[in-house]
Amino acid sequence: MIDHVRVYVPATLAALATLKERGELQPPPEAHAVTPALREWYAEGDEEELEYVAFTRAAQGALRLLRRDPAAARRRVVVSVDVPVSGIRRPADQELGSSLVAVPDTVPLSAVAAVHVDGREAEPDVAAAADVVEEALAGDPDAQFTVDSAEDHELEWYDPSELGQLV
């Protein structure tokens, strides 16, 4: 029986500084995981592919965070955490293919499995994508091309013990 779920939390470098300082993430406004709705939508995908979809959606969520915070460093951040199954909520009216979950409680640093951050070379593409991410979600093909350019950059993997080097 599975007792924990890997959840991907969009964040910023400032949120990582807070995580390091306080030893916990505040309840995130958005998080993604492999949900039953995602499994049903992507029935051909194996577990790794499904996790990649949820991770990618969290990276898009990080772009939306950057759009709302013009002072934030233009680097996407995704924090991978392992949360007890009882610690997540799925929207009752979840759309087919949705990976969205709610994590209503703070997440301790001990639950962080990894931190993923764009390298500095991605900053110009991430900055451009953050400026148009909402338009891309609304279907603008030019904006989607700009977001895709940011998504061409793979996020770098860091162990939670490396937080001090990131912030």
Tab-separated table of C-alpha atoms in Angstrom:
chain	number	residue	atom	x	y	z
A	1	MET	CA	0.000	0.000	0.000
A	2	ILE	CA	1.325	3.422	-0.993
A	3	ASP	CA	1.491	5.785	1.963
A	4	HIS	CA	3.300	8.746	0.303
A	5	VAL	CA	2.834	10.600	-2.962
A	6	ARG	CA	5.502	12.533	-4.885
A	7	VAL	CA	4.229	16.073	-5.300
A	8	TYR	CA	5.808	18.748	-7.476
A	9	VAL	CA	5.548	22.265	-6.072
A	10	PRO	CA	6.187	25.346	-8.232
A	11	ALA	CA	8.385	27.849	-6.417
A	12	THR	CA	10.876	30.690	-6.747
A	13	LEU	CA	14.415	31.135	-5.478
A	14	ALA	CA	12.974	33.369	-2.727
A	15	ALA	CA	10.775	30.463	-1.606
A	16	LEU	CA	13.898	28.296	-1.404
A	17	ALA	CA	15.508	30.888	0.874
A	18	THR	CA	12.441	30.711	3.118
A	19	LEU	CA	12.562	26.896	3.048
A	20	LYS	CA	16.194	26.979	4.152
A	21	GLU	CA	15.549	29.588	6.855
A	22	ARG	CA	12.340	28.129	8.330
A	23	GLY	CA	12.856	24.468	7.506
A	24	GLU	CA	9.458	24.201	5.851
A	25	LEU	CA	7.437	25.222	2.827
A	26	GLN	CA	4.218	27.056	3.483
A	27	PRO	CA	1.134	25.332	2.050
A	28	PRO	CA	1.669	25.879	-1.682
A	29	PRO	CA	-1.065	27.581	-3.678
A	30	GLU	CA	-0.501	25.050	-6.457
A	31	ALA	CA	0.997	21.576	-6.603
A	32	HIS	CA	1.000	18.708	-9.090
A	33	ALA	CA	1.104	14.934	-8.773
A	34	VAL	CA	0.155	11.813	-10.674
A	35	THR	CA	-3.591	11.770	-10.080
A	36	PRO	CA	-6.283	9.283	-11.154
A	37	ALA	CA	-7.496	11.905	-13.657
A	38	LEU	CA	-3.990	12.136	-15.158
A	39	ARG	CA	-3.674	8.338	-15.316
A	40	GLU	CA	-7.038	8.031	-17.094
A	41	TRP	CA	-6.152	10.768	-19.606
A	42	TYR	CA	-2.690	9.363	-20.364
A	43	ALA	CA	-3.512	5.671	-20.128
A	44	GLU	CA	-0.573	4.632	-22.341
A	45	GLY	CA	2.006	6.352	-20.123
A	46	ASP	CA	4.131	4.526	-17.604
A	47	GLU	CA	4.773	5.930	-14.132
A	48	GLU	CA	7.887	7.830	-15.189
A	49	GLU	CA	6.064	9.528	-18.078
A	50	LEU	CA	3.159	10.477	-15.822
A	51	GLU	CA	5.544	11.967	-13.263
A	52	TYR	CA	7.243	13.954	-16.023
A	53	VAL	CA	3.871	15.421	-17.064
A	54	ALA	CA	3.129	16.479	-13.460
A	55	PHE	CA	6.664	17.879	-13.107
A	56	THR	CA	6.351	19.859	-16.349
A	57	ARG	CA	3.068	21.345	-15.198
A	58	ALA	CA	4.733	22.425	-11.955
A	59	ALA	CA	7.461	24.111	-14.018
A	60	GLN	CA	4.711	25.978	-15.894
A	61	GLY	CA	3.291	26.959	-12.509
A	62	ALA	CA	6.708	28.378	-11.640
A	63	LEU	CA	6.459	30.578	-14.744
A	64	ARG	CA	3.129	31.924	-13.478
A	65	LEU	CA	4.730	32.687	-10.100
A	66	LEU	CA	7.476	34.621	-11.883
A	67	ARG	CA	4.903	36.591	-13.878
A	68	ARG	CA	3.236	37.667	-10.617
A	69	ASP	CA	6.574	38.638	-9.042
A	70	PRO	CA	8.626	40.811	-11.402
A	71	ALA	CA	11.412	41.127	-8.797
A	72	ALA	CA	11.993	37.353	-8.601
A	73	ALA	CA	15.048	35.872	-10.300
A	74	ARG	CA	13.993	34.550	-13.705
A	75	ARG	CA	14.650	30.890	-12.975
A	76	ARG	CA	11.946	28.257	-12.656
A	77	VAL	CA	12.006	26.251	-9.446
A	78	VAL	CA	10.197	22.989	-8.706
A	79	VAL	CA	10.436	21.366	-5.288
A	80	SER	CA	9.775	17.619	-5.289
A	81	VAL	CA	8.280	16.524	-1.986
A	82	ASP	CA	6.959	13.262	-0.604
A	83	VAL	CA	3.660	13.905	1.147
A	84	PRO	CA	1.505	11.386	3.010
A	85	VAL	CA	-1.466	10.345	0.902
A	86	SER	CA	-3.686	11.744	3.656
A	87	GLY	CA	-1.893	15.096	3.282
A	88	ILE	CA	-3.121	15.927	-0.205
A	89	ARG	CA	-6.512	16.850	-1.566
A	90	ARG	CA	-7.764	16.469	-5.116
A	91	PRO	CA	-10.391	18.860	-6.433
A	92	ALA	CA	-13.764	17.125	-6.488
A	93	ASP	CA	-14.471	18.360	-10.014
A	94	GLN	CA	-11.038	17.486	-11.395
A	95	GLU	CA	-10.890	17.616	-15.186
A	96	LEU	CA	-9.670	14.652	-17.184
A	97	GLY	CA	-5.888	14.890	-17.401
A	98	SER	CA	-5.490	17.219	-14.446
A	99	SER	CA	-2.467	16.797	-12.188
A	100	LEU	CA	-3.510	19.541	-9.791
A	101	VAL	CA	-3.581	18.720	-6.077
A	102	ALA	CA	-3.797	20.774	-2.897
A	103	VAL	CA	-1.346	20.424	-0.035
A	104	PRO	CA	-3.152	22.131	2.849
A	105	ASP	CA	-0.334	21.824	5.406
A	106	THR	CA	3.232	23.073	5.623
A	107	VAL	CA	5.800	20.709	4.143
A	108	PRO	CA	8.847	20.045	6.336
A	109	LEU	CA	12.309	20.168	4.803
A	110	SER	CA	12.633	16.478	5.683
A	111	ALA	CA	9.902	15.727	3.093
A	112	VAL	CA	11.843	17.405	0.279
A	113	ALA	CA	13.231	14.771	-2.084
A	114	ALA	CA	14.896	17.153	-4.537
A	115	VAL	CA	15.029	20.725	-5.740
A	116	HIS	CA	15.030	21.546	-9.446
A	117	VAL	CA	16.217	24.951	-10.693
A	118	ASP	CA	16.957	26.460	-14.078
A	119	GLY	CA	20.590	27.172	-14.811
A	120	ARG	CA	21.604	30.794	-15.316
A	121	GLU	CA	21.787	30.293	-19.086
A	122	ALA	CA	17.999	29.768	-19.125
A	123	GLU	CA	17.197	33.163	-17.575
A	124	PRO	CA	16.539	35.094	-20.836
A	125	ASP	CA	14.177	32.398	-22.155
A	126	VAL	CA	12.469	32.002	-18.781
A	127	ALA	CA	12.006	35.773	-18.473
A	128	ALA	CA	10.386	35.924	-21.910
A	129	ALA	CA	8.173	32.915	-21.130
A	130	ALA	CA	7.054	34.341	-17.778
A	131	ASP	CA	5.882	37.472	-19.597
A	132	VAL	CA	3.563	35.499	-21.913
A	133	VAL	CA	2.672	32.319	-20.000
A	134	GLU	CA	-0.972	33.348	-19.476
A	135	GLU	CA	-1.379	34.117	-23.169
A	136	ALA	CA	0.101	30.708	-24.011
A	137	LEU	CA	-2.395	29.006	-21.704
A	138	ALA	CA	-5.172	30.937	-23.468
A	139	GLY	CA	-4.080	29.452	-26.804
A	140	ASP	CA	-1.831	32.125	-28.339
A	141	PRO	CA	0.566	30.160	-30.617
A	142	ASP	CA	3.317	32.826	-30.553
A	143	ALA	CA	3.232	32.903	-26.764
A	144	GLN	CA	3.294	29.089	-26.688
A	145	PHE	CA	6.412	29.130	-28.878
A	146	THR	CA	8.078	31.435	-26.326
A	147	VAL	CA	7.061	29.167	-23.418
A	148	ASP	CA	8.316	26.132	-25.340
A	149	SER	CA	11.699	27.849	-25.689
A	150	ALA	CA	11.953	28.019	-21.892
A	151	GLU	CA	10.822	24.411	-21.599
A	152	ASP	CA	13.713	23.388	-23.853
A	153	HIS	CA	15.927	24.030	-20.820
A	154	GLU	CA	16.086	21.099	-18.422
A	155	LEU	CA	15.899	22.052	-14.774
A	156	GLU	CA	19.015	21.120	-12.822
A	157	TRP	CA	18.676	18.636	-9.960
A	158	TYR	CA	19.850	19.468	-6.427
A	159	ASP	CA	19.806	17.481	-3.229
A	160	PRO	CA	17.989	19.259	-0.366
A	161	SER	CA	21.323	19.499	1.460
A	162	GLU	CA	22.475	21.888	-1.310
A	163	LEU	CA	19.891	24.580	-0.488
A	164	GLY	CA	22.622	26.806	0.924
A	165	GLN	CA	24.381	26.836	-2.445
A	166	LEU	CA	21.170	27.792	-4.264
A	167	VAL	CA	20.175	30.727	-2.079
